[in-house]
Coordinates of C-alpha atoms and ligand atoms in Angstrom, one line a residue:
X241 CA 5.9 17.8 -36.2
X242 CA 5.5 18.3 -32.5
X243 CA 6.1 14.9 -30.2
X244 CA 2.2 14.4 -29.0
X245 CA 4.3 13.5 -25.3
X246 CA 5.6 17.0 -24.8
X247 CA 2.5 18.9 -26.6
X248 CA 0.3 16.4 -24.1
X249 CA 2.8 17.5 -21.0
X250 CA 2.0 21.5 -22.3
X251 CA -1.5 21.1 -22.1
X252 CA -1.5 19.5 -18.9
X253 CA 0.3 21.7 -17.4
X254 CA -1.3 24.7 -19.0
X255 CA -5.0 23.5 -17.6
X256 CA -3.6 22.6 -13.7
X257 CA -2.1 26.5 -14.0
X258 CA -4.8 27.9 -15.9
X259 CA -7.9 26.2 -14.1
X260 CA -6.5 25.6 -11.0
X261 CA -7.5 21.8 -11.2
X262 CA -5.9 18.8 -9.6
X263 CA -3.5 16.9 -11.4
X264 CA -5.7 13.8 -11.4
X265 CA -8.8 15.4 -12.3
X266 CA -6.9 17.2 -15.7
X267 CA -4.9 14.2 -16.4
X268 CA -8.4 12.2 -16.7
X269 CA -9.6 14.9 -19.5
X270 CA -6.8 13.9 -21.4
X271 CA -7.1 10.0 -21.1
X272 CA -7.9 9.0 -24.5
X273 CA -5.2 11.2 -25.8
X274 CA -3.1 9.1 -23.2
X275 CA -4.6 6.1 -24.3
X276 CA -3.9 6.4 -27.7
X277 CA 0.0 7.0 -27.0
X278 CA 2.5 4.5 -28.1
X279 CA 4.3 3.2 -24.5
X280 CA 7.1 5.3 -25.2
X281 CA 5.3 8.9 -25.3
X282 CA 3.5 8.1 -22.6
X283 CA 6.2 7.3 -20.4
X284 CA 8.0 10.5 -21.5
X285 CA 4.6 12.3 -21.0
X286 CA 4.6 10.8 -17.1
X287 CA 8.1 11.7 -16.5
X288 CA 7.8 15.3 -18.0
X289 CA 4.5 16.2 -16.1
X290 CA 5.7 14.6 -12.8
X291 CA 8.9 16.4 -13.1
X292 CA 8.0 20.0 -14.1
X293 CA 5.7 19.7 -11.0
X294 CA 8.1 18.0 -8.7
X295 CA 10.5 20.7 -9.6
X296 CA 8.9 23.4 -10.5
X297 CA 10.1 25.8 -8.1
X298 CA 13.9 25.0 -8.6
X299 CA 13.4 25.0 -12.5
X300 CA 11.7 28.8 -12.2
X301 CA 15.3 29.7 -10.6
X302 CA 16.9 28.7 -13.7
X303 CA 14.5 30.7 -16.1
X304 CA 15.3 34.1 -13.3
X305 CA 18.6 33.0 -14.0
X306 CA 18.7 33.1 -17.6
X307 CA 15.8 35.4 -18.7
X308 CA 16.4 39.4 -18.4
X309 CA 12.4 38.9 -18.4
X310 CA 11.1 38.7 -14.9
X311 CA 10.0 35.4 -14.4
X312 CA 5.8 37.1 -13.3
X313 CA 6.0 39.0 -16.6
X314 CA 6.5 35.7 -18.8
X315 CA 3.3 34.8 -20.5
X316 CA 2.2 31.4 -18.4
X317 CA 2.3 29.3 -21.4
X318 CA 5.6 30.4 -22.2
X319 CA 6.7 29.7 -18.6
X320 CA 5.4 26.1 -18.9
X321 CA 7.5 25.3 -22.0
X322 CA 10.7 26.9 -20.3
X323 CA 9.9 24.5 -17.3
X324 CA 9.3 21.1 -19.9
X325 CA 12.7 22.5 -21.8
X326 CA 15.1 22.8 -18.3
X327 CA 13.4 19.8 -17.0
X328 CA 14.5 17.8 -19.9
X329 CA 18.1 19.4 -20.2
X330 CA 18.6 18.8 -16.2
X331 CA 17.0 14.9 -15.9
X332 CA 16.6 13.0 -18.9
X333 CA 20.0 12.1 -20.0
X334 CA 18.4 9.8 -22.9
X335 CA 17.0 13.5 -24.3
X336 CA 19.5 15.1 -26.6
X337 CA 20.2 18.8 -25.5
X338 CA 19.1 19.9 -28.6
X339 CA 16.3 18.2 -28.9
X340 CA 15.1 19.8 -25.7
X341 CA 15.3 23.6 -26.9
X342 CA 14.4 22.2 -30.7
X343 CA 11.0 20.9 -29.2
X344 CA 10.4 23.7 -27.2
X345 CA 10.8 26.9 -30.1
X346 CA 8.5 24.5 -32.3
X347 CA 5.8 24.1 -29.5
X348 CA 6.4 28.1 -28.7
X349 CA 5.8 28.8 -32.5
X350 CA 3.1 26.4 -32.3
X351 CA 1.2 27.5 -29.7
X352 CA 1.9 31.9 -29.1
X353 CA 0.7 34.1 -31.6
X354 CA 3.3 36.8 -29.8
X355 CA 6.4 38.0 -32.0
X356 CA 9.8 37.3 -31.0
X357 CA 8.3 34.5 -28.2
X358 CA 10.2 31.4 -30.3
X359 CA 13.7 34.0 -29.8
X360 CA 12.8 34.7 -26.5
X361 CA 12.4 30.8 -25.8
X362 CA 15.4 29.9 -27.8
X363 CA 17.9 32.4 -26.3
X364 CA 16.5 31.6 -22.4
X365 CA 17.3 28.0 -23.3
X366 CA 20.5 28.4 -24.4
X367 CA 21.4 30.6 -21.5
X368 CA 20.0 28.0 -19.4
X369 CA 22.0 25.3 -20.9
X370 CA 25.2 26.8 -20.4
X371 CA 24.7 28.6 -16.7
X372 CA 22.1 26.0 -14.7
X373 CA 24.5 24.1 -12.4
X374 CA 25.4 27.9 -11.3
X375 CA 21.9 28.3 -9.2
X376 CA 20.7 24.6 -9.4
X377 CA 21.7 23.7 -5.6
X378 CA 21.7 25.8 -2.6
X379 CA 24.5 27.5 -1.0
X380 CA 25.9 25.3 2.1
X381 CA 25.3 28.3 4.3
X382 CA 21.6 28.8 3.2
X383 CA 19.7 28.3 6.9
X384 CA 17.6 25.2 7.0
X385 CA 14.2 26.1 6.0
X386 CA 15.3 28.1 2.9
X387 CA 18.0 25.2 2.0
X388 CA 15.3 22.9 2.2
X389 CA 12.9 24.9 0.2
X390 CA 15.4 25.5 -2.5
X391 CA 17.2 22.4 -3.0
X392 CA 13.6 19.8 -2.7
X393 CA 11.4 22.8 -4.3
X394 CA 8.6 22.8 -1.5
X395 CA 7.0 26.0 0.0
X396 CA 8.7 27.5 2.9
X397 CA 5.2 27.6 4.7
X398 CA 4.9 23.8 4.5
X399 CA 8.4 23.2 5.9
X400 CA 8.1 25.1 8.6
X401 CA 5.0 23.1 9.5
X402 CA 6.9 19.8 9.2
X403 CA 10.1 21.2 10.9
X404 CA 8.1 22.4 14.2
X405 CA 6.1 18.8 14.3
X406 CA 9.2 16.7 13.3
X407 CA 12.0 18.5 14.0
X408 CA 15.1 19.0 11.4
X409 CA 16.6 15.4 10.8
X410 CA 13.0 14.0 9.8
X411 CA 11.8 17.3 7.6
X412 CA 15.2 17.0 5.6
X413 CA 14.2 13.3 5.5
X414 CA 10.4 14.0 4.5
X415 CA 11.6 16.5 1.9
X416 CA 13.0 14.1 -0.1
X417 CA 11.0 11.3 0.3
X418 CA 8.1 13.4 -0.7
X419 CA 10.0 14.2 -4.1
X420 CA 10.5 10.3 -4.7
X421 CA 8.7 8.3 -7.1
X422 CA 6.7 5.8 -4.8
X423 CA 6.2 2.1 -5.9
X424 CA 2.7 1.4 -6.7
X425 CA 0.6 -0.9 -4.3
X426 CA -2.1 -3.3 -5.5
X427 CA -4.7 -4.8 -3.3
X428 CA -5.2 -8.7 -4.2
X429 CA -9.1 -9.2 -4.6
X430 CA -9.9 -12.8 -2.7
X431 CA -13.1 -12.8 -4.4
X432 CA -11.3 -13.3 -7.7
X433 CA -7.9 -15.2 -7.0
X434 CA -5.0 -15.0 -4.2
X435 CA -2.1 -13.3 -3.9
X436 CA 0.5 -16.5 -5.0
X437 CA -1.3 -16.7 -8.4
X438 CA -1.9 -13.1 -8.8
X439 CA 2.1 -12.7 -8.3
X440 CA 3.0 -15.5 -10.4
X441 CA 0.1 -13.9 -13.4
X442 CA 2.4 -10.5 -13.2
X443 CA 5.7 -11.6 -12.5
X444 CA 7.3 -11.1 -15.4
X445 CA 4.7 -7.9 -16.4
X446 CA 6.3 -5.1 -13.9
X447 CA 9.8 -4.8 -11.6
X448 CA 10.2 -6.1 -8.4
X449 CA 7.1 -7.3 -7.6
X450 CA 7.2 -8.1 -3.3
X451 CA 4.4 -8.7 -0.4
X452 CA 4.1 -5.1 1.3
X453 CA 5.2 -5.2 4.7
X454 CA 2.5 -3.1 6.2
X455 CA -0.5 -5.3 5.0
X456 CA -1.6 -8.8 4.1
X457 CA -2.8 -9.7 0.2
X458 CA -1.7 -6.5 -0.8
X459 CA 2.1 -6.5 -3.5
X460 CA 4.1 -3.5 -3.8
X461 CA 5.5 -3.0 -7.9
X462 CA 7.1 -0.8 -9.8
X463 CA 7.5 -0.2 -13.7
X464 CA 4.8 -1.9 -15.3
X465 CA 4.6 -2.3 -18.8
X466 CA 2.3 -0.3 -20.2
X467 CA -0.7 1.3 -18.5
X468 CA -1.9 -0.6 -15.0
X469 CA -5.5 -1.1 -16.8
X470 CA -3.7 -3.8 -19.3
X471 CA -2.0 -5.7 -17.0
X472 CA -3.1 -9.0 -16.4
X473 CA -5.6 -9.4 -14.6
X474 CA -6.8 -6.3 -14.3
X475 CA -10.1 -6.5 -16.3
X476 CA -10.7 -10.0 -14.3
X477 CA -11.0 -7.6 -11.2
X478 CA -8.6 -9.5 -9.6
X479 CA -6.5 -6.5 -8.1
X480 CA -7.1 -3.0 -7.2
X481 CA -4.3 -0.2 -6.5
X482 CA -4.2 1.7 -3.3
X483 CA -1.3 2.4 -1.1
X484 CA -1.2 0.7 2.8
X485 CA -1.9 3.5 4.2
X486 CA -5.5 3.8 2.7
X487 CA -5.6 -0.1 3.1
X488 CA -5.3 0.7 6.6
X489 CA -8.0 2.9 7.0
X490 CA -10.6 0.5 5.7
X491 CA -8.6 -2.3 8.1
X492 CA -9.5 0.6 11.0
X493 CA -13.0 0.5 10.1
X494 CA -13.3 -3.6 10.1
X495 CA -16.8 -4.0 8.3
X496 CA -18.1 -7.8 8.9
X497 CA -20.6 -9.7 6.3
X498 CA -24.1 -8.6 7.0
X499 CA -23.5 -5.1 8.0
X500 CA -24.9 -1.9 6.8
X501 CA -21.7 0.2 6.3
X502 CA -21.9 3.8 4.3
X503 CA -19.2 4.8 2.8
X504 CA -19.5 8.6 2.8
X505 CA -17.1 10.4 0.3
X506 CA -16.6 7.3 -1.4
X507 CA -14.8 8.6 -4.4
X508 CA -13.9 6.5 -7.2
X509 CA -14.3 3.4 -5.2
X510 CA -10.6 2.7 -3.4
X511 CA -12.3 1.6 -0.2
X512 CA -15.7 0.2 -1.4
X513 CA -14.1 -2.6 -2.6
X514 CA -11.9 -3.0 0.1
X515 CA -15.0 -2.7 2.4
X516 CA -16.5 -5.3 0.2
X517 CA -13.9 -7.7 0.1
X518 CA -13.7 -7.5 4.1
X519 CA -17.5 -8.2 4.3
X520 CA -17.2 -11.3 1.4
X521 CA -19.3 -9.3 -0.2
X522 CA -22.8 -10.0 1.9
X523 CA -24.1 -7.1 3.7
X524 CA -25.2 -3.9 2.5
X525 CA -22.6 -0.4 1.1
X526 CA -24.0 2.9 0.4
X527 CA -21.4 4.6 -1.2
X528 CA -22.1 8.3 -1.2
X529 CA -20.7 11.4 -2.4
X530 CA -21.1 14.9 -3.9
X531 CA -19.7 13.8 -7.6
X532 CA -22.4 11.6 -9.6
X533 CA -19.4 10.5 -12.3
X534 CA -17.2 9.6 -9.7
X535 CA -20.1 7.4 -8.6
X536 CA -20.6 6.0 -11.9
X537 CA -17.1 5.0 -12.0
X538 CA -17.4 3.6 -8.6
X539 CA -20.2 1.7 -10.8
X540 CA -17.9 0.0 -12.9
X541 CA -15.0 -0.3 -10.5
X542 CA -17.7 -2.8 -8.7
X543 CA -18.9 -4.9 -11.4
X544 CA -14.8 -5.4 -12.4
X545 CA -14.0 -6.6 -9.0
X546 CA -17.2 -9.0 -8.9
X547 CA -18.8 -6.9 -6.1
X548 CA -22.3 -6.4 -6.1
X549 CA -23.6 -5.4 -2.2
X550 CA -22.9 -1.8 -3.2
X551 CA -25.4 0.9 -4.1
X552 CA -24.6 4.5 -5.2
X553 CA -26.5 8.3 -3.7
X554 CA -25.2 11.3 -5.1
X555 CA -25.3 13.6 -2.1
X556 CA -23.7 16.5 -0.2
X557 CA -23.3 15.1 2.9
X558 CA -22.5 18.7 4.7
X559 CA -26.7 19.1 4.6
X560 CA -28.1 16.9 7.3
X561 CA -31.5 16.8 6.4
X562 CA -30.6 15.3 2.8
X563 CA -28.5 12.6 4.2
X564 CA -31.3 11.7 7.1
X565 CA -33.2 9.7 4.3
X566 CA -29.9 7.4 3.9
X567 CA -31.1 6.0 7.2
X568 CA -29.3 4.2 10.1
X569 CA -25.2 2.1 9.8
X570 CA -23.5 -0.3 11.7
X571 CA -20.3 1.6 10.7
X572 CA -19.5 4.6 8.3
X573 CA -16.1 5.3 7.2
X574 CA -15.5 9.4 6.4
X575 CA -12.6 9.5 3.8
X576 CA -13.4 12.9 4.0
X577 CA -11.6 15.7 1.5
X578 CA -8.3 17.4 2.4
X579 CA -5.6 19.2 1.5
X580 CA -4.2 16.0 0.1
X581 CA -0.6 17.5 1.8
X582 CA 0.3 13.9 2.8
X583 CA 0.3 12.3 -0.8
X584 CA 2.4 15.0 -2.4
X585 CA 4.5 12.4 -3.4
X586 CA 1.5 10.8 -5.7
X587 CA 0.2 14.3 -6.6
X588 CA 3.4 16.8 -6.7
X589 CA 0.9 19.7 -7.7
X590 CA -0.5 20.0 -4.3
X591 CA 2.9 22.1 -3.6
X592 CA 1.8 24.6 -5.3
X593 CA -2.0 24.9 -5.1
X594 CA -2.2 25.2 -1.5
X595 CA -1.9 27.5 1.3
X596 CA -2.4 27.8 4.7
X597 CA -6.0 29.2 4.2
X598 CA -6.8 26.1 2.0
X599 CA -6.4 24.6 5.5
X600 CA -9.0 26.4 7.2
X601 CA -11.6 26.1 3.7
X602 CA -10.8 21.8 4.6
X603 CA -11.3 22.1 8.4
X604 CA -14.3 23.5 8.4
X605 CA -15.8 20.8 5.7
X606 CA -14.4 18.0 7.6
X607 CA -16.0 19.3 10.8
X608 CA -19.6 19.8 9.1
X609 CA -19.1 16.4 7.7
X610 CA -18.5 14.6 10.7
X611 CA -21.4 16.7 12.7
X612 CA -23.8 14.8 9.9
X613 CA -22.4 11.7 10.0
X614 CA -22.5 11.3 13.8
X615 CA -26.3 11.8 13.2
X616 CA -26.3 8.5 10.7
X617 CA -24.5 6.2 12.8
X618 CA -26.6 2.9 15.0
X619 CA -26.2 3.6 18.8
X620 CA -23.3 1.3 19.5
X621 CA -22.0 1.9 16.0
X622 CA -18.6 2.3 15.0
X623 CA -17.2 5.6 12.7
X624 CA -13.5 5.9 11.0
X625 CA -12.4 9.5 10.4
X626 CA -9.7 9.7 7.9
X627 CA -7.2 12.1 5.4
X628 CA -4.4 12.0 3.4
X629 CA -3.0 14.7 5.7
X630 CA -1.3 15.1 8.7
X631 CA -1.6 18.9 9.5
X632 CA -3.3 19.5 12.6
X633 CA -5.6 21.3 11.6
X634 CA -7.5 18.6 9.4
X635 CA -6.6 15.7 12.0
X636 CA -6.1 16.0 16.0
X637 CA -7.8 19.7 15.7
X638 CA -10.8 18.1 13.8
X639 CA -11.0 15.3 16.4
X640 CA -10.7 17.1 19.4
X641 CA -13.2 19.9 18.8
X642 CA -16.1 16.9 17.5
X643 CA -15.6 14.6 20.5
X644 CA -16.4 18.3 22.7
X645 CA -19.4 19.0 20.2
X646 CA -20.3 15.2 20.6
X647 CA -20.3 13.8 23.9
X648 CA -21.9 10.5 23.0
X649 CA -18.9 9.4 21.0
X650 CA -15.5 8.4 21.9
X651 CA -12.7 7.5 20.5
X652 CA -11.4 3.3 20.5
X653 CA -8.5 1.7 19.6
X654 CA -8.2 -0.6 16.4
X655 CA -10.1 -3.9 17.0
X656 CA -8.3 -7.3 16.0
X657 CA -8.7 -7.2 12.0
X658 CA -6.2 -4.2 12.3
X659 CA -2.7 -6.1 10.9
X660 CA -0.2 -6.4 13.9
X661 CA 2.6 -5.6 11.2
X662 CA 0.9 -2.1 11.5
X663 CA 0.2 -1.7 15.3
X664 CA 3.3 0.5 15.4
X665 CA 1.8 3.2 13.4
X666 CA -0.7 4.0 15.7
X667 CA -0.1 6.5 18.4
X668 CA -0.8 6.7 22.5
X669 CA -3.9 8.6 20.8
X670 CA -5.2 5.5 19.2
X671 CA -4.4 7.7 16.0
X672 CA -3.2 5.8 12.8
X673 CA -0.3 8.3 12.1
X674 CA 2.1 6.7 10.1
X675 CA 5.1 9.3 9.4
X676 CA 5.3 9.3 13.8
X677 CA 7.4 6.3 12.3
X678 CA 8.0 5.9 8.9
X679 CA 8.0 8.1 5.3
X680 CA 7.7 5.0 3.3
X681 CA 4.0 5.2 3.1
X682 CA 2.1 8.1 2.4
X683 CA 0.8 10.6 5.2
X684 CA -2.3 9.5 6.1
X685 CA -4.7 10.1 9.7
X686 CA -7.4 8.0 10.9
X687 CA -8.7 7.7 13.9
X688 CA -12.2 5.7 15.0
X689 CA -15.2 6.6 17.0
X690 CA -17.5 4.5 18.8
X691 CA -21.0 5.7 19.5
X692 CA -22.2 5.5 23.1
X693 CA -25.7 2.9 22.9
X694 CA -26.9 -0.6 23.9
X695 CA -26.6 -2.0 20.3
X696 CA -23.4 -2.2 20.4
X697 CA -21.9 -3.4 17.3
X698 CA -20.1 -7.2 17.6
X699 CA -16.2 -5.7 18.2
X700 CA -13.4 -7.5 15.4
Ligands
SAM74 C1 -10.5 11.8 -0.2 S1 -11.6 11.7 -1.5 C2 -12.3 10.1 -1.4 C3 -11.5 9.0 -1.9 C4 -12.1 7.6 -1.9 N1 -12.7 7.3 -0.6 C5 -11.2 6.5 -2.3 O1 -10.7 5.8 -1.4 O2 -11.0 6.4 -3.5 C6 -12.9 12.8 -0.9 C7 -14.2 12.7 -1.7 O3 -15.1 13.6 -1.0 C8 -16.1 14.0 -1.9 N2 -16.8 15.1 -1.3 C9 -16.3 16.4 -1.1 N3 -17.3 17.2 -0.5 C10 -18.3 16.4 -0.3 C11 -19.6 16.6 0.3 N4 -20.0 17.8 0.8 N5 -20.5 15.5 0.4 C12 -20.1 14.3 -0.2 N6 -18.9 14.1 -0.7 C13 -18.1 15.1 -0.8 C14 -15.2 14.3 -3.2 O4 -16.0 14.3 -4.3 C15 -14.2 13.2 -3.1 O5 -14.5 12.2 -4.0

């Protein structure tokens, strides 16, 4: 009988491959399966998924290594329970050896209809387990770009982006920072309860549970027990999770009670509530985006948090005459989509679904986004532009070409609701950039526009 954790992992990892989906999207088809895991399997489900993707190109160099089979000519499936097998063997110590390659010839025999595939499996394995350590790390002599890409298992295109922006100290620092496994960030809800008895309800619930450093009422944690959605508290709305660097962006944006505020490309509702919470909940949000069932989880995200100024319109927001009927804001914050290349950490799979035409395919979006949006905003109003990127290409290239198409807007520096603790993160440019300074939080752009008009919204 197959553990439901590494037949769980397989399927994951088949579908990202297969489909090319995002790792959050796939991992949501499989939540009841999740769900219905005891702690344990889930964990090892996590930590085998996570891996294989963290590593993935470093475990391919020992399948080369032990296969006489190119590595393109192995069927994909096969590939994927190689990669779950070596994983195992190279970083779970609490995973026998043999329990490793005895899993993986029962999933192969399981799951191929192709003769000799369970041999095939079983003698790459036990090649593997003698002979890794032999390719595992990168010669000393290997030059830098190459070193990097072998020994932290990220594309040589991306490092040579990072290198030529931050130079070689910081890249061989962001290359391992984006393999680490980040604590988890919740956002206290004030509408519900405050941060001292929100810390004192989970205290003993996950690991080191501390005030994060970058924002106010927000607690960095790590380890909880069991899934975030049964923590305490949780179904009382009194948290939400979202790193500082997203708080941030919705601190950039500063909605005040009474406003009319859209968020455009709201997602499952990350920022709406922050927005909401901000506002005290009085005003108006229009949360928008192309995905209805994101929106109707947005839905339900508000009701658990107790926030009820929100409305929903399923829209593309690229087609300005749709999104005239939304009508006029005081402020609209564009969360807008990206290659995602800042939160590798969070989503190791963007490694290996990108390239540097995926860059283009997000520029071009972000730029038609922002060309409608402009269109929506109150004379006098205020509009944050934010991604989860740093490439040029999707931040200071997006900017400067829409302030030269739009001459009525310009760009303004963070207002007073912006937390001092964070002032440092934002550039000469007024851009919030925060790896100009820091890894710890994930890579994140935003940058805010006010429109040129006498109604001028009330400045925070
Ligand atoms: C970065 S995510 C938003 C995350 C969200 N704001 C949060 O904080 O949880 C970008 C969103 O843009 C949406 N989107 C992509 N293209 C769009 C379009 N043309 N019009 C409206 N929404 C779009 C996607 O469905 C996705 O939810």
């Amino acid at each position: 009988m197959q553990s439901d954790a590494r037949k769980t992992a397989l399927q994951v990892l088949i579908k990202i491959q297969a489909k090319h989906l995002p790792l959050d999207l796939v991992i949501e088809d499989f939540q009841s399966t999740i769900n219905a895991m005891d702690p344990k399997d889930r964990r090892l489900m996590n930590a085998i998924v996570y891996g294989v993707l963290r590593w993935r190109s470093r475990l391919d160099r020992v399948i080369g290594a032990s296969s006489r089979t190119p590595i393109q000519k192995i069927e994909p499936k096969i590939r994927d329970i190689l990669r779950i097998a070596i994983f195992q063997l190279i970083y779970l110590d609490r995973v026998p050896e043999s329990a490793a390659i005895h899993t993986a010839v029962e999933l192969t025999k399981h799951i191929s209809t192709t003769r000799g595939a369970p041999g095939f499996v079983n003698g790459v394995l036990r090649n593997a387990q003698k002979s890794w350590k032999e390719v595992y790390d990168p010669p000393e002599n290997e030059p830098f770009t190459a070193r990097m890409a072998w020994k932290h298992a990220i594309p040589e295109w991306m490092l040579l982006r990072w290198t030529a922006r931050f130079g070689e100290t910081k890249t061989a620092l962001l290359s391992q920072y984006v393999n680490r496994i980040p604590a988890m960030t919740l956002r206290v809800n004030r509408l519900r309860t405050d941060t001292e008895s929100l810390k004192a309800l989970l205290d003993d619930k996950v690991k080191e549970i501390t005030p994060n450093p970058w924002v106010p009422d927000a607690l960095d944690f790590s380890h909880p027990e069991g899934s975030i959605d049964r923590l305490p508290g949780f179904k009382d709305g009194f948290f939400q999770i979202q790193d500082a660097a997203a708080q941030l962006a919705t601190f950039m944006l500063a909605p005040r009670p009474g406003e009319r505020i859209l968020d455009a490309c709201a997602g499952y509702g990350g920022k709406t509530g922050h927005m909401a919470l901000l506002m005290q909940n009085k005003g108006d949000i229009t949360a928008a985006d192309i995905n209805g069932s994101k929106l109707m989880r947005l839905s339900h995200e508000m009701e658990r948090l107790g926030v009820h100024i929100v409305k929903t319109r399923t829209l593309d927001l690229t087609r300005g005459d749709a999104a005239m009927n939304l009508g006029r804001f005081d402020r609209i914050l564009l969360d807008a989509p990206c290659s995602g290349m800042g939160v590798i950490r969070r989503n190791p799979d963007i490694k290996w679904n990108r390239d540097e035409k995926s860059l283009e395919h997000f520029s071009r979006r972000q730029a038609e986004l922002l060309d409608t949006l402009a269109g929506l905003l109150k004379p006098g109003g205020l509009m944050v532009y934010a991604v989860c990127s740093t490439e040029p290409e999707e931040t200071t290239e997006v900017v400067n070409a829409f302030l030269e198409r739009h001459p009525e807007m310009k760009k303004e520096a963070p207002g007073t609701k912006f937390p001092q603790e964070a002032r440092a993160l934002i550039t000469e440019q007024n851009d919030f950039m925060p790896w100009q300074e820091t890894f710890e939080l994930d890579g994140f752009f935003a940058t805010a526009f006010r429109k040129s008009g006498r109604r001028k919204v009330v400045t925070s």
